[in-house]
Coordinates of C-alpha atoms and ligand atoms in Angstrom, one line a residue:
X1 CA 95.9 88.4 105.6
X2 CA 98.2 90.5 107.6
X3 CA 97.9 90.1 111.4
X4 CA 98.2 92.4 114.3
X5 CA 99.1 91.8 117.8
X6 CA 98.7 94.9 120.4
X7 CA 99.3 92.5 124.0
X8 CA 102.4 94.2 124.7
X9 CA 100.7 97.4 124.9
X10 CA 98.5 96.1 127.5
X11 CA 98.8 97.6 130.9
X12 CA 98.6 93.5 132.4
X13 CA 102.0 93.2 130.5
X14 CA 103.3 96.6 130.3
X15 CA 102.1 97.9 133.5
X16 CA 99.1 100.3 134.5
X17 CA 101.6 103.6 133.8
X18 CA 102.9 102.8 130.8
X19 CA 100.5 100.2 128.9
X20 CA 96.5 100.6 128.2
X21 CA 93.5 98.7 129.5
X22 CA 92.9 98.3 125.8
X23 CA 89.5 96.2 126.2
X24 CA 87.8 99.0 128.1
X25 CA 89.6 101.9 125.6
X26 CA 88.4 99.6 122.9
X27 CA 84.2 99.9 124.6
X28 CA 85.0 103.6 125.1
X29 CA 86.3 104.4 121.8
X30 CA 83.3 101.8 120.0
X31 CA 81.3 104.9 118.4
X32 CA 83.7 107.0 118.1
X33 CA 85.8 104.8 116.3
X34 CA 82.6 103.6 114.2
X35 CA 81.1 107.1 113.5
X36 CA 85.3 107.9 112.3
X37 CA 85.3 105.2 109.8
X38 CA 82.0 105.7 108.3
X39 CA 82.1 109.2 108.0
X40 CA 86.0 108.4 105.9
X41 CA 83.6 106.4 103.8
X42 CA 80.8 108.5 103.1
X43 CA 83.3 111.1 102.3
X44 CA 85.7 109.2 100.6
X45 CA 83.9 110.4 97.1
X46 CA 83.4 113.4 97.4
X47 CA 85.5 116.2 96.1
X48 CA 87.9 118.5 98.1
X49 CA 88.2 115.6 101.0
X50 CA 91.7 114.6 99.8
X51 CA 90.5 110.8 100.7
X52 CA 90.2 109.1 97.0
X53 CA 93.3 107.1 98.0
X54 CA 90.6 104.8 99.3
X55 CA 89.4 104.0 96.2
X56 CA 92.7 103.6 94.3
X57 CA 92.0 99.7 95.0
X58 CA 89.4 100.4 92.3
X59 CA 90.8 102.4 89.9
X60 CA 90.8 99.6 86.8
X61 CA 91.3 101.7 84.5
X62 CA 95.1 103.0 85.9
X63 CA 95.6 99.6 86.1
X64 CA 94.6 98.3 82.4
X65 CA 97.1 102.0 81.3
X66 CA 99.9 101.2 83.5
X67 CA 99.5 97.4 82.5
X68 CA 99.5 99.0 78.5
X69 CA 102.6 101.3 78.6
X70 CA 104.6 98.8 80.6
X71 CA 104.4 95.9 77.7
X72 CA 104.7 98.7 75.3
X73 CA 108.1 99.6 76.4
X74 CA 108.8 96.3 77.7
X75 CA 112.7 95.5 76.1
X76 CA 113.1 99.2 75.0
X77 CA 115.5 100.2 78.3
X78 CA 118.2 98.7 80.1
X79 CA 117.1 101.5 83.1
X80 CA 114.2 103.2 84.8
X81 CA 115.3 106.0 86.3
X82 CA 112.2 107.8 88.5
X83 CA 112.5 111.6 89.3
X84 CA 110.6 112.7 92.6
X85 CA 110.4 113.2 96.5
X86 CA 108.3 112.4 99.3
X87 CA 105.2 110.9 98.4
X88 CA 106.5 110.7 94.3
X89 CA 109.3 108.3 95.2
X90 CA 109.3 106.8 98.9
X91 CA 105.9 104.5 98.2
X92 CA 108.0 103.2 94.9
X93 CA 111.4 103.3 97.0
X94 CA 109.8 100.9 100.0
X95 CA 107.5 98.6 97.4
X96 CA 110.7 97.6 95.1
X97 CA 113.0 96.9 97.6
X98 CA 110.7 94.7 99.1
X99 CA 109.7 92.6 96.1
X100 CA 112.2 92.7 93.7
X101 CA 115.2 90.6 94.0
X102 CA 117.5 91.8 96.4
X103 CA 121.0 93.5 94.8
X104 CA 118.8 93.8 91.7
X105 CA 120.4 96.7 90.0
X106 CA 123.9 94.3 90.0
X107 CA 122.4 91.3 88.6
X108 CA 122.7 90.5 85.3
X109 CA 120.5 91.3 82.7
X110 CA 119.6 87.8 82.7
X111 CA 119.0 87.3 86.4
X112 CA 116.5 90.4 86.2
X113 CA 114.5 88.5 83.0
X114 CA 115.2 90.9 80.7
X115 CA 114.0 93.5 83.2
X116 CA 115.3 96.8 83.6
X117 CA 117.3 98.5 86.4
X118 CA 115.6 101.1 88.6
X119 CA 117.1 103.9 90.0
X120 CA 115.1 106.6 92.0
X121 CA 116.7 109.8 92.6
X122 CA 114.9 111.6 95.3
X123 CA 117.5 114.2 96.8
X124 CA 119.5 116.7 95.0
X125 CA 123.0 115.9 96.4
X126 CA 125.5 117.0 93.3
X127 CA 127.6 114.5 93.3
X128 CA 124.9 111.3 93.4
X129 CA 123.0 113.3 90.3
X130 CA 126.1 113.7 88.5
X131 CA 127.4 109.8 89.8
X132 CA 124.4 108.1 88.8
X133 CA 124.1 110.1 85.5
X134 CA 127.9 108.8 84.6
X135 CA 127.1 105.6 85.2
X136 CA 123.4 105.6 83.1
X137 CA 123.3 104.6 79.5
X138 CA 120.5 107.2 78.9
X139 CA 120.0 106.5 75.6
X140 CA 118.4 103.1 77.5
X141 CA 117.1 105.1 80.3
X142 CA 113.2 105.9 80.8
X143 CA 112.9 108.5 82.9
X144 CA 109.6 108.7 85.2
X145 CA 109.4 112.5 86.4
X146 CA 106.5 112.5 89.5
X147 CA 105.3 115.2 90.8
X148 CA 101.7 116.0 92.1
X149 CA 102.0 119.5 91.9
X150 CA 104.3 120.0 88.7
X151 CA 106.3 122.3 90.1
X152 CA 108.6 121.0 93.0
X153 CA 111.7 122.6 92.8
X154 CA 114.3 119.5 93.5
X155 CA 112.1 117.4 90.8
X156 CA 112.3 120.0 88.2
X157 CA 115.7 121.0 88.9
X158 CA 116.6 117.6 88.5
X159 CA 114.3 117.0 85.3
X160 CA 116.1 120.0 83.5
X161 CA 119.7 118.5 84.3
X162 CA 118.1 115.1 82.8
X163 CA 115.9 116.5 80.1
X164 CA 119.1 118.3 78.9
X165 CA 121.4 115.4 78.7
X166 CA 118.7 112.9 77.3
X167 CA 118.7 115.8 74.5
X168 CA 122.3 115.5 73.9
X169 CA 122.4 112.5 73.8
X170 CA 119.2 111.4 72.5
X171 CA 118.5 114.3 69.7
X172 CA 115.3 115.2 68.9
X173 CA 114.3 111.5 69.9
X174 CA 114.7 112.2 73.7
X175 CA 110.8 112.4 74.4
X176 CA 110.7 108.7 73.9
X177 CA 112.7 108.1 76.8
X178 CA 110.4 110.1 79.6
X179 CA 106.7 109.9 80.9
X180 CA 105.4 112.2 83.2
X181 CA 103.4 111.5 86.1
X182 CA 101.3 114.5 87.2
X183 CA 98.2 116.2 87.9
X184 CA 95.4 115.9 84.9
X185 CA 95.1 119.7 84.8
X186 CA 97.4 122.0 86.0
X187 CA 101.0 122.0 87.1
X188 CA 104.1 123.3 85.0
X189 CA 105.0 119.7 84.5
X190 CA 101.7 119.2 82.7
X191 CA 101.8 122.2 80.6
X192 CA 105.6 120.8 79.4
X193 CA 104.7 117.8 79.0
X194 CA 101.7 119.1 76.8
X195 CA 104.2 121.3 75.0
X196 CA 106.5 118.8 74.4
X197 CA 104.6 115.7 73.5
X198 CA 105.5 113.2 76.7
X199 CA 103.4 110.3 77.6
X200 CA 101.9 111.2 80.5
X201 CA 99.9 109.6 83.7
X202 CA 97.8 111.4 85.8
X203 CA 98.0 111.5 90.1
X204 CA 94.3 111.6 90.6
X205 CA 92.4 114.6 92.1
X206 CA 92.2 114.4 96.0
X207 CA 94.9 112.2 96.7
X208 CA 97.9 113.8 98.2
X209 CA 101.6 112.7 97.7
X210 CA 102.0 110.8 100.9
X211 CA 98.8 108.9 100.1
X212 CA 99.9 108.0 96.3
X213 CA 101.6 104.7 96.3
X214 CA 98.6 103.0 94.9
X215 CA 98.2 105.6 91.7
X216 CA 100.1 105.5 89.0
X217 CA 102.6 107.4 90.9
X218 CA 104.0 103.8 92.9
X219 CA 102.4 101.3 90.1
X220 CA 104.1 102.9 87.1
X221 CA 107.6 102.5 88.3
X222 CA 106.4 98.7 89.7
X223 CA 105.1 97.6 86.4
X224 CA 108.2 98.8 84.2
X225 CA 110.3 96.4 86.6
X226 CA 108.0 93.7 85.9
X227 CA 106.1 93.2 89.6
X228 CA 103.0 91.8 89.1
X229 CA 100.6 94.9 90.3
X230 CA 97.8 92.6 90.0
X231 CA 98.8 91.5 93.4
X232 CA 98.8 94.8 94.9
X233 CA 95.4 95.7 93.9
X234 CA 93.8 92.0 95.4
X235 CA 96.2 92.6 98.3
X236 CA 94.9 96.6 98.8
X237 CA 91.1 95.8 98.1
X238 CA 91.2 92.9 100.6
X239 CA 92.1 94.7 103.1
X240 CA 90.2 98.0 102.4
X241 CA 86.9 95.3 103.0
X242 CA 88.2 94.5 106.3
X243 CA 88.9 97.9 107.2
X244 CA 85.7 99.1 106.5
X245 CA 84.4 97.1 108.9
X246 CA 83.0 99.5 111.6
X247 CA 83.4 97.4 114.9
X248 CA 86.6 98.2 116.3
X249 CA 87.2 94.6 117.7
X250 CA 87.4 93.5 114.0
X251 CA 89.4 96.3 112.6
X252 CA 93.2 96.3 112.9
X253 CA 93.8 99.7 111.3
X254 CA 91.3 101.1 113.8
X255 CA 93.2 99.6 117.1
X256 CA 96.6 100.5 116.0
X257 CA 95.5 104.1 115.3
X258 CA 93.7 103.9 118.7
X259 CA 96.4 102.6 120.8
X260 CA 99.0 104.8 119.5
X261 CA 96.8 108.4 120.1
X262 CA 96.4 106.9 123.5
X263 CA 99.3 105.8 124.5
X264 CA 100.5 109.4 123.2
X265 CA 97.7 111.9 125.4
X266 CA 97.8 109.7 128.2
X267 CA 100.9 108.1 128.8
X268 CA 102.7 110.6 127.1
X269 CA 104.4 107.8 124.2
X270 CA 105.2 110.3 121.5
X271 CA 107.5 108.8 119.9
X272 CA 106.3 106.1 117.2
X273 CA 109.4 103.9 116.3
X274 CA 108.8 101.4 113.0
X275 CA 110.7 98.5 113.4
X276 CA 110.6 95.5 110.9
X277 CA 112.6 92.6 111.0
X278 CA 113.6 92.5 107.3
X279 CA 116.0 94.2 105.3
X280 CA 113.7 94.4 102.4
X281 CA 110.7 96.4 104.7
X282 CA 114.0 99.1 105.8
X283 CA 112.3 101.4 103.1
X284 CA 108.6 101.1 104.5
X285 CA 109.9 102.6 107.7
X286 CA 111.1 105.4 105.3
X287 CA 107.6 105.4 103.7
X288 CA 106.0 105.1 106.8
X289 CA 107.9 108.0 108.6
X290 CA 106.6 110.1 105.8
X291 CA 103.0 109.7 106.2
X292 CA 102.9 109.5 109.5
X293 CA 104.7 112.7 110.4
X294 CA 103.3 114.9 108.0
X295 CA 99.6 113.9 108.1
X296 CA 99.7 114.2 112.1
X297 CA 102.5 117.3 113.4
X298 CA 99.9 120.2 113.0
X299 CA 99.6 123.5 115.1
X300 CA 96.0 123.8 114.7
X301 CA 93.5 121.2 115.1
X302 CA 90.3 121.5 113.3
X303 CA 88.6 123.9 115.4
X304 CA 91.4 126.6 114.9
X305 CA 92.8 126.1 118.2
X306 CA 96.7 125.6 118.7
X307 CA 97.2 121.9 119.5
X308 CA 100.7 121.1 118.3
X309 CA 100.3 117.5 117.9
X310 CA 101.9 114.6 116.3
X311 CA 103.9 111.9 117.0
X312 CA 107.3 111.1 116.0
X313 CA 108.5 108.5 114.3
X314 CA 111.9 107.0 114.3
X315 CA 113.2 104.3 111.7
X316 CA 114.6 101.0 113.0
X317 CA 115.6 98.1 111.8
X318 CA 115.7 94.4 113.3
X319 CA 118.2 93.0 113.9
X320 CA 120.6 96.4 112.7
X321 CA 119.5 98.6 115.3
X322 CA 119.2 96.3 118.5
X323 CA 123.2 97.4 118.1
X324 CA 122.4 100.8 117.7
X325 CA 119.1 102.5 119.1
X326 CA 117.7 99.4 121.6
X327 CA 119.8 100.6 124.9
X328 CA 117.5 103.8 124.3
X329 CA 114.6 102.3 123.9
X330 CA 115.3 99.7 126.6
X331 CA 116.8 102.4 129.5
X332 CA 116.5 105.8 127.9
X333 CA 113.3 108.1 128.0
X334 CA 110.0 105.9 128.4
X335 CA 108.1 107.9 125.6
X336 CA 108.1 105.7 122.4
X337 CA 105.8 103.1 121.2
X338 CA 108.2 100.1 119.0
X339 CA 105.9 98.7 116.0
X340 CA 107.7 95.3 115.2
X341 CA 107.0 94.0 111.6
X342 CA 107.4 90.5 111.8
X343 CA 108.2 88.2 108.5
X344 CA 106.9 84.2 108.9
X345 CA 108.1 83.0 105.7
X346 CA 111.6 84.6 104.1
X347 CA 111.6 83.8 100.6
X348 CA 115.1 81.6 101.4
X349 CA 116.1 79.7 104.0
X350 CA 119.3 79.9 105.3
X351 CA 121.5 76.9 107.5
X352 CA 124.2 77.8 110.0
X353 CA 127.0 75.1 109.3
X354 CA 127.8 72.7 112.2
X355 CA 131.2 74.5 112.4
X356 CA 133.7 75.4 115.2
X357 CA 131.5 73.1 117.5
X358 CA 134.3 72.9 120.3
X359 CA 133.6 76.8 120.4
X360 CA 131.5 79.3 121.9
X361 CA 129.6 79.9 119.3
X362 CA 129.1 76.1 118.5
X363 CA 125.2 76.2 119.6
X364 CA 124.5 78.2 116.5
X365 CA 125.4 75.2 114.1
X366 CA 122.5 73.4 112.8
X367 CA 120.2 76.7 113.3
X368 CA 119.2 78.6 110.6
X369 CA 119.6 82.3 110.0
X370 CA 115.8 82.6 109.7
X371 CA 115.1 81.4 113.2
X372 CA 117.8 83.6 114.5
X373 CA 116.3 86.2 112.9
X374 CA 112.7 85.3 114.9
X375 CA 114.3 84.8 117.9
X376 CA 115.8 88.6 118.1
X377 CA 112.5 89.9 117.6
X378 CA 111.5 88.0 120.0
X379 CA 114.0 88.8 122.6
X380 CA 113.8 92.8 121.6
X381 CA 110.3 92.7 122.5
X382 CA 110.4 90.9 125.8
X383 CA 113.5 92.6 126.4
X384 CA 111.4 96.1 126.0
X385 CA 108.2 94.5 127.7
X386 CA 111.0 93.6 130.9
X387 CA 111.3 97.7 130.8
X388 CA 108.0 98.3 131.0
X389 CA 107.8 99.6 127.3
X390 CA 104.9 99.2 125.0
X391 CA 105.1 97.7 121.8
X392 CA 102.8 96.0 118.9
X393 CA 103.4 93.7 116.1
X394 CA 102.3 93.3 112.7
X395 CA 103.0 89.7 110.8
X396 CA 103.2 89.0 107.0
X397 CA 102.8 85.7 106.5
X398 CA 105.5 86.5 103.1
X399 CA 106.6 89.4 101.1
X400 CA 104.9 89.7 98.2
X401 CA 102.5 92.0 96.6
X402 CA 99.8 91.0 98.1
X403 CA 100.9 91.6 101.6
X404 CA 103.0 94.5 101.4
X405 CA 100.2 96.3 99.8
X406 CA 97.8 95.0 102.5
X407 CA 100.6 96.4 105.3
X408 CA 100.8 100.0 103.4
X409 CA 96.9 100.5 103.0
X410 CA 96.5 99.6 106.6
X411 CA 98.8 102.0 108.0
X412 CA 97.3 104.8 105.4
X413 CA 93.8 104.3 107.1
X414 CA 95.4 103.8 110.7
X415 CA 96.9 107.8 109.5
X416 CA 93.5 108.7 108.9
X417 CA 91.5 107.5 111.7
X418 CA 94.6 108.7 114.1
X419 CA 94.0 112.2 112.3
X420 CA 90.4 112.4 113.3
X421 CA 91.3 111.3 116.8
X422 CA 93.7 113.9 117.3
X423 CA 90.8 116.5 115.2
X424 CA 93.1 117.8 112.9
X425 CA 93.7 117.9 109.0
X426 CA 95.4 114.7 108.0
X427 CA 95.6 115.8 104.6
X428 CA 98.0 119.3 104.5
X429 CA 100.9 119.6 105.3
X430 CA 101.3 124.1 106.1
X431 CA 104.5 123.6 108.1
X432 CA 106.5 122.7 104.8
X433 CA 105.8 125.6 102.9
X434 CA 107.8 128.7 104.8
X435 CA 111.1 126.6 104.0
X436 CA 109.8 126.2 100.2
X437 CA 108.9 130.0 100.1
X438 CA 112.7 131.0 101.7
X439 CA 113.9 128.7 99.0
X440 CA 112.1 130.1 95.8
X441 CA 113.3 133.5 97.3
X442 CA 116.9 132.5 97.5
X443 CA 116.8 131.3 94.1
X444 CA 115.1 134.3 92.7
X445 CA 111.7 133.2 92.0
X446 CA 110.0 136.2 91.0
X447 CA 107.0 136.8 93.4
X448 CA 108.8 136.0 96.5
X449 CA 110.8 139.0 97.2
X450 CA 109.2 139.9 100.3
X451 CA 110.3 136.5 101.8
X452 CA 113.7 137.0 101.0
X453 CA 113.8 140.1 103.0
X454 CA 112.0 138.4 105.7
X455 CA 114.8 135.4 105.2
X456 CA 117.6 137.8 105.5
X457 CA 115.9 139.5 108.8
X458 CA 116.3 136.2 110.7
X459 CA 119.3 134.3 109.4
X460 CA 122.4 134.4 112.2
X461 CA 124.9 133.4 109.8
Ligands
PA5_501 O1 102.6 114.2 101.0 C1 102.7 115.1 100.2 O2 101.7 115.6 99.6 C2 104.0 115.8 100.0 O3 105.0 115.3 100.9 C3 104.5 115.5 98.5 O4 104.6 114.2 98.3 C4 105.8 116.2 98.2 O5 105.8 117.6 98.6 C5 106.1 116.1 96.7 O6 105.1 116.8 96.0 P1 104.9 116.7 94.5 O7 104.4 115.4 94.1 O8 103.9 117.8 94.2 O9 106.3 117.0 93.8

């Protein structure tokens, strides 16, 4: 399992204004904490609660689908190429760059196995689209489009340019090359894909984009590049046993959630900033920075009063960033909370030659690059503790499936149980939808005519 380690955070190391007495938050919060996570349970079945992403651990029949399709297609393309954004891309986005090989997309077919190339386009810069669709062979290309609601305007803009030039290319064969991920029901994406014949997978009901990873939304695009999702779902059920566990002293997800809303109301650390020390975990910050800011920033809580809460969260990355951001963290503001993802076992280790020993830099000959790599995190956190700033650490004992998904689902019920602290709907996300209404007006949507008035009203330039 995946540990956790909040002693910096402690007011005996971090001091009384800046750190927590965390054992006597941790006998305050007991019941609060336990009535939080059994009432999560007891409503995680029911409908309209937006919290079946706590059963997608479960879900054997996505699985045995996703498994199906993926042997099915298996040798068919040279190149997966996944449409979406926010929760329809970053879960897939963090979870291959941390397993698959790194540099995958420039190794040989060879190297990847026979395994295809994965691309996922989740912005609608011109030139990348029209770059990455130069350099695609599309007529080897499966194209996942994702979208929840069927209807997102930078995933169907983009479909249409793809859909277009799979046609082209493809001729009337071109539905062979997509699958559409989307809701069961409704959605224009559905009704296309209905129209048009696509294979199609279904983002369950009551689970929102942010919380998705586990549907076929992230285990789709996993399976076509051959990770073994088998792994996830041991790694993801594990821990959703220990996290049910009620008793705050034995439930990491709990504690994190709990030092993070206090060290926001009452020492004023708003600022959450995701660190790990590995290249392969720089997407999960993305991921991470996702769900964490959405499901918490809200104006209201859940008794209609105006709260504006949330914490932000920054992206990091050890050792990267010590050059970059750490003379912030160190002397700047004292309002952010570091999470350090620590990494015991790289996949590779690598030796420092005994070079250039009449040198300088002569002492780091005979090391390796691993334990340099240790001993920065190391150093960044007592460096941070020195300054009096609070930090906590999570450890995989590897990458691999089974403890990257255990890392993700614990951070998805840390968003929850932070959300209920706070009282406010983890599960919307209102504040996104004025800039999607100004959008649809700009781009002549019928329907939204009044907005573009009101968009014209306000805009200085
Ligand atoms: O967390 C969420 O629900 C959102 O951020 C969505 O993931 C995002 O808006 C994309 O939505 P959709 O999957 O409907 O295209």
């Amino acid at each position: 399992m995946i540990k956790y380690d909040y002693g910096n955070s402690d007011y005996t190391i971090a001091g009384s204004d800046n750190g927590l007495n965390i054992s006597e938050a941790f006998v305050t919060y007991k019941d609060r904490i336990a009535e939080i996570i059994t009432d999560l349970n007891k409503r995680k079945d029911k409908p309209g609660q937006f919290l079946q992403w706590m059963n997608l651990g479960y879900s054997e029949e996505t699985v045995w689908y996703v498994k199906e399709f993926a042997a099915l297609v298996e040798n068919r393309f040279d190149n997966i190429l996944v449409l979406g954004i926010g929760g329809s891309a970053l879960g897939g986005i963090a979870i291959t760059e941390a397993l698959l090989k790194p540099y995958w997309n420039f190794l040989s077919k060879e190297q990847r196995n026979g395994l295809p190339k994965i691309f996922f386009l989740d912005n609608i810069d011109p030139d990348s689209i029209s770059g990455l669709l130069d350099i695609l062979d599309l007529k080897k290309t499966l194209v996942n489009v994702i979208t929840k609601s069927g209807d997102t305007t930078e995933t169907m803009a983009q479909f249409m340019i793809v859909k277009d030039r799979l046609e082209q290319v493809l001729g009337d064969n071109y539905r062979r090359n997509i699958v559409a991920t989307t809701d069961k029901r409704t959605g224009i994406l559905r009704q296309i894909a209905e129209q048009e014949g696509y294979k199609t997978f279904v983002v369950p009901d009551d689970v929102g984009g942010r919380f998705s990873v586990f549907s076929a939304v992230g285990l789709l695009p996993l399976a076509l590049v051959g990770i073994d999702i088998d792994e996830i779902i041991n790694g993801i059920k594990d821990m959703d046993l220990a996290l049910k566990n009620t008793d705050i002293n034995q439930n990491i997800a709990a504690q994190n959630a709990l030092i993070h809303y206090l060290l926001d109301v009452r020492k004023g650390k708003n600022i959450s900033v995701m660190m790990p020390y590995s290249s392969k975990l720089r997407y999960f910050s993305d991921w991470y920075a996702h769900l964490w800011a959405e499901s918490l920033g809200k104006q209201y809580d859940n008794d209609n009063n105006v709260v504006n809460v949330g914490s932000t969260p920054i992206k990091a990355l050890g050792v990267t960033d010590q050059y970059s951001q750490l003379q912030l963290y160190n002397e700047g503001p004292n309002n952010k909370i570091i999470t350090f993802i620590r990494v015991e076992n790289f996949d590779t280790v690598v030796e420092i030659p005994k070079i250039f020993e009449y040198t300088g830099i002569g002492y780091l000959g005979g090391k390796t690059i691993n334990d340099l790599m240790n001993a920065e995190a190391d150093s960044t956190k007592v460096s941070l503790t020195d300054y009096k700033r609070p930090s906590v650490t999570v450890t995989l004992p590897k990458i691999d499936g089974y403890h990257v998904a255990q890392l993700m689902y614990m951070f998805e019920v840390q968003t929850a149980i932070a959300g209920a602290l706070y009282n406010i709907d983890t599960f919307n996300q209102p504040g996104v939808e004025q800039a999607k209404n100004y959008t649809y007006a700009l781009m002549g949507r019928a329907g939204y005519e009044d907005s573009a008035q009101n968009f014209r009203s306000k805009i200085s330039v």
